[in-house]
Tab-separated table of C-alpha atoms and ligand atoms in Angstrom:
chain	number	residue	atom	x	y	z
V	422	UNK	CA	0.000	0.000	0.000
V	423	UNK	CA	1.442	3.393	-0.919
V	424	UNK	CA	1.340	6.468	1.317
V	425	UNK	CA	-1.772	7.833	-0.462
V	426	UNK	CA	-3.721	4.591	0.164
V	427	UNK	CA	-2.695	4.574	3.830
V	428	UNK	CA	-3.908	8.152	4.238
V	429	UNK	CA	-7.245	7.223	2.608
V	430	UNK	CA	-7.583	4.222	4.919
V	431	UNK	CA	-6.939	6.438	7.968
V	432	UNK	CA	-9.574	8.895	6.804
V	433	UNK	CA	-12.074	6.099	6.293
V	434	UNK	CA	-11.365	4.895	9.829
V	435	UNK	CA	-12.051	8.410	11.163
V	436	UNK	CA	-15.396	8.624	9.373
V	437	UNK	CA	-16.402	5.164	10.569
V	438	UNK	CA	-15.550	6.198	14.141
V	439	UNK	CA	-17.631	9.379	13.710
V	440	UNK	CA	-20.632	7.412	12.444
V	441	UNK	CA	-20.276	4.946	15.334
V	442	UNK	CA	-20.167	7.797	17.861
V	443	UNK	CA	-23.340	9.264	16.388
V	444	UNK	CA	-25.050	5.888	16.450
V	445	UNK	CA	-24.033	5.269	20.070
V	446	UNK	CA	-25.451	8.661	21.019
V	447	UNK	CA	-29.027	7.587	20.172
V	448	UNK	CA	-30.128	6.554	23.717
V	449	UNK	CA	-28.710	9.798	25.102
V	450	UNK	CA	-30.399	11.882	22.405
V	451	UNK	CA	-33.688	10.165	23.232
V	452	UNK	CA	-33.145	10.703	26.930
V	453	UNK	CA	-32.556	14.455	26.626
V	454	UNK	CA	-35.322	15.161	24.088
V	455	UNK	CA	-37.190	18.185	25.470
V	456	UNK	CA	-34.921	18.457	28.534
V	457	UNK	CA	-34.005	21.877	29.926
V	458	UNK	CA	-30.245	22.159	30.414
V	459	UNK	CA	-28.892	25.278	32.121
V	460	UNK	CA	-25.235	25.915	31.298
V	461	UNK	CA	-23.181	28.350	33.360
V	462	UNK	CA	-20.208	29.594	31.378
V	463	UNK	CA	-17.709	31.090	33.828
V	464	UNK	CA	-15.327	33.859	32.866
V	465	UNK	CA	-12.351	31.530	33.287
V	466	UNK	CA	-13.944	28.970	30.981
V	467	UNK	CA	-14.327	31.550	28.169
V	468	UNK	CA	-11.194	31.147	26.118
V	469	UNK	CA	-10.141	32.125	22.636
V	470	UNK	CA	-12.571	32.977	19.836
V	471	UNK	CA	-12.045	29.436	18.571
V	472	UNK	CA	-13.036	27.925	21.948
V	473	UNK	CA	-16.087	30.203	22.028
V	474	UNK	CA	-17.022	29.009	18.528
V	475	UNK	CA	-16.753	25.378	19.671
V	476	UNK	CA	-18.924	26.094	22.710
V	477	UNK	CA	-21.499	27.854	20.520
V	478	UNK	CA	-21.555	24.949	18.043
V	479	UNK	CA	-22.226	22.498	20.872
V	480	UNK	CA	-25.085	24.667	22.163
V	481	UNK	CA	-26.667	24.887	18.705
V	482	UNK	CA	-26.267	21.121	18.235
V	483	UNK	CA	-27.979	20.536	21.589
V	484	UNK	CA	-30.932	22.603	20.471
V	485	UNK	CA	-31.003	20.895	17.087
V	486	UNK	CA	-31.502	17.518	18.782
V	487	UNK	CA	-34.352	18.747	20.985
V	488	UNK	CA	-32.631	19.969	24.174
V	489	UNK	CA	-33.638	23.388	25.503
V	490	UNK	CA	-30.327	25.060	26.372
V	491	UNK	CA	-30.289	28.092	28.680
V	492	UNK	CA	-26.956	29.912	29.005
V	493	UNK	CA	-26.077	31.893	32.135
V	494	UNK	CA	-22.648	33.505	32.021
V	495	UNK	CA	-20.094	35.057	34.337
V	496	UNK	CA	-17.302	37.361	33.301
V	497	UNK	CA	-15.336	38.165	36.471
V	498	UNK	CA	-11.951	38.455	34.663
V	499	UNK	CA	-13.484	40.774	32.017
V	500	UNK	CA	-14.957	43.013	34.754
V	501	UNK	CA	-11.522	43.125	36.418
V	502	UNK	CA	-9.903	44.245	33.166
V	503	UNK	CA	-12.384	47.073	32.657
V	504	UNK	CA	-12.153	48.227	36.290
V	505	UNK	CA	-8.357	48.252	35.906
V	506	UNK	CA	-8.585	50.391	32.771
V	507	UNK	CA	-10.855	52.838	34.581
V	508	UNK	CA	-8.617	52.877	37.648
V	509	UNK	CA	-11.349	51.524	39.963
V	510	UNK	CA	-10.072	49.195	42.681
V	511	UNK	CA	-11.983	46.032	43.456
V	512	UNK	CA	-11.949	43.569	46.346
V	513	UNK	CA	-13.679	40.245	47.016
V	514	UNK	CA	-15.170	38.899	50.231
V	515	UNK	CA	-15.925	35.142	50.220
V	516	UNK	CA	-15.797	35.036	46.427
V	517	UNK	CA	-18.151	38.012	46.001
V	518	UNK	CA	-17.101	41.376	44.602
V	519	UNK	CA	-17.612	44.344	46.910
V	520	UNK	CA	-19.756	46.435	44.579
V	521	UNK	CA	-20.255	50.192	45.039
V	522	UNK	CA	-22.336	52.408	42.703
V	523	UNK	CA	-19.500	53.044	40.229
V	524	UNK	CA	-18.586	49.339	40.183
V	525	UNK	CA	-22.117	48.086	39.533
V	526	UNK	CA	-22.305	50.379	36.498
V	527	UNK	CA	-19.130	48.821	35.101
V	528	UNK	CA	-20.367	45.304	35.974
V	529	UNK	CA	-23.596	45.874	34.051
V	530	UNK	CA	-21.803	47.436	31.101
V	531	UNK	CA	-19.332	44.553	30.820
V	532	UNK	CA	-21.699	41.646	31.546
V	533	UNK	CA	-24.808	42.793	29.635
V	534	UNK	CA	-22.730	44.396	26.907
V	535	UNK	CA	-19.377	42.912	25.985
V	536	UNK	CA	-19.640	39.426	27.440
V	537	UNK	CA	-23.310	38.772	26.740
V	538	UNK	CA	-23.133	39.947	23.135
V	539	UNK	CA	-19.956	37.953	22.462
V	540	UNK	CA	-21.787	34.747	23.400
V	541	UNK	CA	-24.960	35.753	21.533
V	542	UNK	CA	-22.967	36.487	18.396
V	543	UNK	CA	-21.017	33.233	18.640
V	544	UNK	CA	-24.235	31.184	18.866
V	545	UNK	CA	-25.857	33.101	16.014
V	546	UNK	CA	-22.682	32.558	13.982
V	547	UNK	CA	-23.252	28.809	14.256
V	548	UNK	CA	-26.802	29.056	12.916
V	549	UNK	CA	-28.615	29.367	16.251
V	550	UNK	CA	-30.879	32.247	17.278
V	551	UNK	CA	-29.700	33.542	20.627
V	552	UNK	CA	-31.257	36.394	22.585
V	553	UNK	CA	-29.239	38.229	25.226
V	554	UNK	CA	-31.038	39.348	28.376
V	555	UNK	CA	-30.155	39.868	32.018
V	556	UNK	CA	-31.944	38.852	35.192
V	557	UNK	CA	-33.581	42.295	35.099
V	558	UNK	CA	-35.601	41.512	31.970
V	559	UNK	CA	-39.269	40.546	32.435
V	560	UNK	CA	-38.653	40.351	36.225
V	561	UNK	CA	-36.675	37.140	35.756
V	562	UNK	CA	-34.621	37.621	38.920
V	563	UNK	CA	-35.701	40.044	41.672
V	564	UNK	CA	-32.973	40.460	44.291
V	565	UNK	CA	-32.394	41.734	47.778
V	566	UNK	CA	-29.110	43.076	49.053
V	567	UNK	CA	-26.949	40.162	50.213
V	568	UNK	CA	-25.350	42.171	53.001
V	569	UNK	CA	-24.640	45.843	53.512
V	570	UNK	CA	-20.842	45.379	53.486
V	571	UNK	CA	-20.946	44.067	49.900
V	572	UNK	CA	-22.924	47.060	48.549
V	573	UNK	CA	-24.907	46.301	45.402
V	574	UNK	CA	-24.484	42.513	45.543
V	575	UNK	CA	-27.812	40.733	45.297
V	576	UNK	CA	-29.367	37.474	46.414
V	577	UNK	CA	-32.210	36.271	44.162
V	578	UNK	CA	-35.466	36.218	46.154
V	579	UNK	CA	-38.206	36.062	43.510
V	580	UNK	CA	-37.888	34.316	40.179
V	581	UNK	CA	-40.205	34.566	37.189
V	582	UNK	CA	-38.834	32.141	34.587
V	583	UNK	CA	-41.673	32.628	32.059
V	584	UNK	CA	-39.472	34.681	29.714
V	585	UNK	CA	-37.077	31.717	29.418
V	586	UNK	CA	-39.837	29.250	28.603
V	587	UNK	CA	-41.346	31.655	26.081
V	588	UNK	CA	-38.011	32.122	24.314
V	589	UNK	CA	-37.397	28.354	24.351
V	590	UNK	CA	-40.841	27.670	22.866
V	591	UNK	CA	-39.862	29.884	19.927
V	592	UNK	CA	-36.562	27.997	19.532
V	593	UNK	CA	-34.628	31.028	20.730
V	594	UNK	CA	-31.644	30.411	23.004
V	595	UNK	CA	-31.608	32.659	26.109
V	596	UNK	CA	-28.188	34.013	27.103
V	597	UNK	CA	-28.475	35.558	30.550
V	598	UNK	CA	-26.190	38.054	32.315
V	599	UNK	CA	-26.217	37.654	36.140
V	600	UNK	CA	-27.754	40.984	37.152
V	601	UNK	CA	-30.941	41.403	39.127
V	602	UNK	CA	-33.377	44.209	39.810
V	603	UNK	CA	-34.089	45.374	43.337
V	604	UNK	CA	-37.569	46.296	44.529
V	605	UNK	CA	-36.557	49.967	44.748
V	606	UNK	CA	-35.128	50.216	41.272
V	607	UNK	CA	-31.564	49.207	42.204
V	608	UNK	CA	-29.339	47.086	39.990
V	609	UNK	CA	-27.701	44.179	41.784
V	610	UNK	CA	-24.540	42.288	40.836
V	611	UNK	CA	-25.165	38.550	41.321
V	612	UNK	CA	-22.466	35.884	41.399
V	613	UNK	CA	-22.742	33.912	38.149
V	614	UNK	CA	-22.973	30.517	39.860
V	615	UNK	CA	-25.694	31.793	42.210
V	616	UNK	CA	-27.694	33.201	39.289
V	617	UNK	CA	-27.374	29.969	37.284
V	618	UNK	CA	-28.514	27.922	40.293
V	619	UNK	CA	-31.524	30.160	40.925
V	620	UNK	CA	-32.540	30.052	37.260
V	621	UNK	CA	-32.076	26.260	37.024
V	622	UNK	CA	-34.104	25.894	40.247
V	623	UNK	CA	-36.934	28.094	38.972
V	624	UNK	CA	-37.041	26.048	35.757
V	625	UNK	CA	-36.719	22.698	37.612
V	626	UNK	CA	-34.047	21.987	35.019
V	627	UNK	CA	-32.988	18.445	34.157
V	628	UNK	CA	-29.318	19.411	34.313
V	629	UNK	CA	-27.259	22.334	35.533
V	630	UNK	CA	-23.771	22.297	33.999
V	631	UNK	CA	-21.269	24.554	35.752
V	632	UNK	CA	-18.373	25.079	33.332
V	633	UNK	CA	-15.184	26.111	35.086
V	634	UNK	CA	-11.416	25.750	34.713
V	635	UNK	CA	-10.862	22.530	36.678
V	636	UNK	CA	-11.951	19.052	35.623
V	637	UNK	CA	-14.343	18.635	38.555
V	638	UNK	CA	-14.544	18.402	42.341
V	639	UNK	CA	-11.367	16.859	43.710
V	640	UNK	CA	-11.381	14.540	46.727
V	641	UNK	CA	-8.752	14.311	49.504
V	642	UNK	CA	-6.439	12.274	47.210
V	643	UNK	CA	-6.539	15.073	44.616
V	644	UNK	CA	-8.444	12.906	42.125
V	645	UNK	CA	-11.657	14.181	40.514
V	646	UNK	CA	-14.755	12.525	41.977
V	647	UNK	CA	-16.963	11.478	39.061
V	648	UNK	CA	-20.104	11.248	41.201
V	649	UNK	CA	-21.032	12.572	44.626
V	650	UNK	CA	-24.063	13.483	46.713
V	651	UNK	CA	-25.004	16.340	49.067
V	652	UNK	CA	-23.708	14.534	52.153
V	653	UNK	CA	-20.266	14.005	50.615
V	654	UNK	CA	-20.111	17.672	49.602
V	655	UNK	CA	-20.865	18.789	53.153
V	656	UNK	CA	-18.209	16.390	54.538
V	657	UNK	CA	-15.542	17.492	52.016
V	658	UNK	CA	-16.305	21.140	52.774
V	659	UNK	CA	-16.041	20.596	56.538
V	660	UNK	CA	-12.722	18.806	55.992
V	661	UNK	CA	-11.468	21.787	53.942
V	662	UNK	CA	-10.994	19.637	50.814
V	663	UNK	CA	-13.564	21.730	48.972
V	664	UNK	CA	-12.293	25.293	49.308
V	665	UNK	CA	-12.019	28.710	47.638
V	666	UNK	CA	-13.891	29.197	44.378
V	667	UNK	CA	-15.253	25.646	44.573
V	668	UNK	CA	-17.399	26.539	47.619
V	669	UNK	CA	-19.919	28.794	45.789
V	670	UNK	CA	-20.196	26.148	43.064
V	671	UNK	CA	-20.914	23.232	45.370
V	672	UNK	CA	-23.243	25.436	47.475
V	673	UNK	CA	-25.093	26.339	44.274
V	674	UNK	CA	-25.305	22.631	43.459
V	675	UNK	CA	-26.841	21.814	46.880
V	676	UNK	CA	-29.359	24.676	46.583
V	677	UNK	CA	-30.286	23.695	43.031
V	678	UNK	CA	-30.894	20.040	44.022
V	679	UNK	CA	-33.152	21.246	46.823
V	680	UNK	CA	-35.083	23.381	44.352
V	681	UNK	CA	-35.771	20.301	42.223
V	682	UNK	CA	-32.956	20.336	39.662
V	683	UNK	CA	-32.309	16.668	38.874
V	684	UNK	CA	-28.521	16.782	38.747
V	685	UNK	CA	-25.661	19.259	38.660
V	686	UNK	CA	-22.360	18.673	36.881
V	687	UNK	CA	-19.176	20.634	37.586
V	688	UNK	CA	-16.835	20.275	34.605
V	689	UNK	CA	-13.951	21.854	32.716
V	690	UNK	CA	-15.414	24.214	30.130
V	691	UNK	CA	-12.046	24.469	28.377
V	692	UNK	CA	-12.046	20.771	27.454
V	693	UNK	CA	-13.146	20.238	23.828
V	694	UNK	CA	-16.872	19.506	23.453
V	695	UNK	CA	-17.272	19.329	27.246
V	696	UNK	CA	-21.084	19.702	27.163
V	697	UNK	CA	-21.578	17.084	24.443
V	698	UNK	CA	-19.269	14.647	26.203
V	699	UNK	CA	-21.306	15.046	29.370
V	700	UNK	CA	-24.773	14.788	27.854
V	701	UNK	CA	-24.409	12.433	24.924
V	702	UNK	CA	-21.732	9.883	25.781
V	703	UNK	CA	-21.371	7.069	28.272
V	704	UNK	CA	-18.102	8.638	29.394
V	705	UNK	CA	-19.618	11.763	30.952
V	706	UNK	CA	-17.359	14.572	32.147
V	707	UNK	CA	-16.505	16.209	35.450
V	708	UNK	CA	-18.336	15.586	38.739
V	709	UNK	CA	-21.995	14.587	38.718
V	710	UNK	CA	-23.814	15.733	41.859
V	711	UNK	CA	-27.191	14.294	42.757
V	712	UNK	CA	-28.934	12.727	45.674
V	713	UNK	CA	-29.966	9.260	44.587
V	714	UNK	CA	-26.880	7.036	44.589
V	715	UNK	CA	-25.743	6.915	40.971
V	716	UNK	CA	-25.645	3.593	39.154
V	717	UNK	CA	-24.966	3.851	35.415
V	718	UNK	CA	-24.686	7.436	34.315
V	719	UNK	CA	-26.413	9.281	32.777
V	720	UNK	CA	-29.383	6.979	31.959
V	721	UNK	CA	-30.227	6.440	35.642
V	722	UNK	CA	-30.795	10.157	36.446
U	217	ADP	N1	-11.956	20.179	46.043
U	217	ADP	C1	-11.734	20.992	44.985
U	217	ADP	N2	-11.813	20.489	43.747
U	217	ADP	C2	-11.584	21.276	42.650
U	217	ADP	N3	-11.269	22.593	42.730
U	217	ADP	C3	-11.159	23.161	43.941
U	217	ADP	C4	-11.388	22.374	45.125
U	217	ADP	N4	-11.230	23.197	46.197
U	217	ADP	C5	-10.908	24.415	45.697
U	217	ADP	N5	-10.872	24.422	44.343
U	217	ADP	C6	-10.562	25.607	43.510
U	217	ADP	O1	-11.752	26.148	42.922
U	217	ADP	C7	-11.423	26.773	41.680
U	217	ADP	C8	-12.661	26.962	40.796
U	217	ADP	O2	-13.341	28.118	41.185
U	217	ADP	P1	-13.219	29.530	40.361
U	217	ADP	O3	-11.799	29.771	39.982
U	217	ADP	O4	-13.923	30.553	41.175
U	217	ADP	O5	-14.037	29.184	39.026
U	217	ADP	P2	-14.820	30.132	37.939
U	217	ADP	O6	-13.963	31.308	37.672
U	217	ADP	O7	-14.982	29.207	36.768
U	217	ADP	O8	-16.162	30.497	38.540
U	217	ADP	C9	-10.379	25.835	41.116
U	217	ADP	O9	-9.551	26.472	40.157
U	217	ADP	C10	-9.611	25.344	42.356
U	217	ADP	O10	-8.453	26.108	42.559
U	218	X2W	C1	-21.190	39.339	43.172
U	218	X2W	C2	-20.119	38.926	42.212
U	218	X2W	O1	-19.009	38.603	42.629
U	218	X2W	N1	-20.434	38.934	40.926
U	218	X2W	C3	-19.518	38.556	39.889
U	218	X2W	C4	-20.305	38.422	38.592
U	218	X2W	C5	-19.535	37.766	37.480
U	218	X2W	C6	-19.175	36.318	37.772
U	218	X2W	O2	-19.704	35.633	38.631
U	218	X2W	O3	-18.180	35.858	36.928
U	218	X2W	P1	-17.433	34.409	36.965
U	218	X2W	O4	-18.462	33.364	36.862
U	218	X2W	O5	-16.577	34.508	35.748
U	218	X2W	O6	-16.637	34.341	38.247
U	218	X2W	C7	-18.391	39.608	39.710
U	218	X2W	O7	-18.613	40.786	39.941
U	218	X2W	O8	-17.283	39.178	39.331
């Protein structure tokens, strides 16, 4: 066989593998038909334009096969950059940005503007129809001040998810910036994980995927735990194994499960096709958190 024939044979093998993968996805496609999947895209998980394109393609594919994707995004690093440019200093307390009046204006500008529209455009570029909103639109997320020391940081207290269902019914993909309205006309800055959890809870979503920059929740041996329940999360947190930025994520997961979300997955958003791997393959990705002991994932959810 000459070099040309060997190349052809390799290509054939690739196509056969692709067809096999598609065929093996059937039970997963059937399982997620009509399912609501909330995806939180963290600022650290938003990489290059190419990575954003890949993410957008996966979201459009999900919708094409009958899933209702809902995107909630963060953008902490992008807010930091803009605050730096404007010479506004910023500090965090327990993972939340201390947000004064000037800061909340920058937060809204960056999240609802730059970050939100970048994701919307990427999805539309892949043939989807995305609509960018924030938690302020149609009273989606009414907030109260979390605590006076944090300034304009909000905790969601009243959710009205009708706007998301209405957009989904029209095959539009909601892309949501984590800002909320206060009852006295204030604008509140909401942690992206908290917002995603509240929205997934209000929708009683089938899955909440929290895309971050680590491959999942690590146990005391440093290995990623592929499945865990609320009790294990509480234990690992008390032992200090779950720490730092992982605390708001696992707390969000516990709250979301209590609100009726069926399962939460914490996974590395920078890994290629992370969402597809999680939803449509036997392999799964990251850490699956739910309260009935898992057997075979994900069919048993
Ligand atoms: N048990 C744990 N397993 C995995 N990551 C952990 C754990 N405990 C703390 N972390 C930290 O949490 C970080 C993820 O949180 P964060 O950086 O705030 O994510 P994002 O910016 O995507 O919201 C990881 O980079 C890691 O350093
Ligand atoms: C209250 C609070 O801290 N809000 C966050 C909102 C953005 C966010 O959560 O972004 P990531 O998901 O990229 O971290 C902030 O101001 O940074």
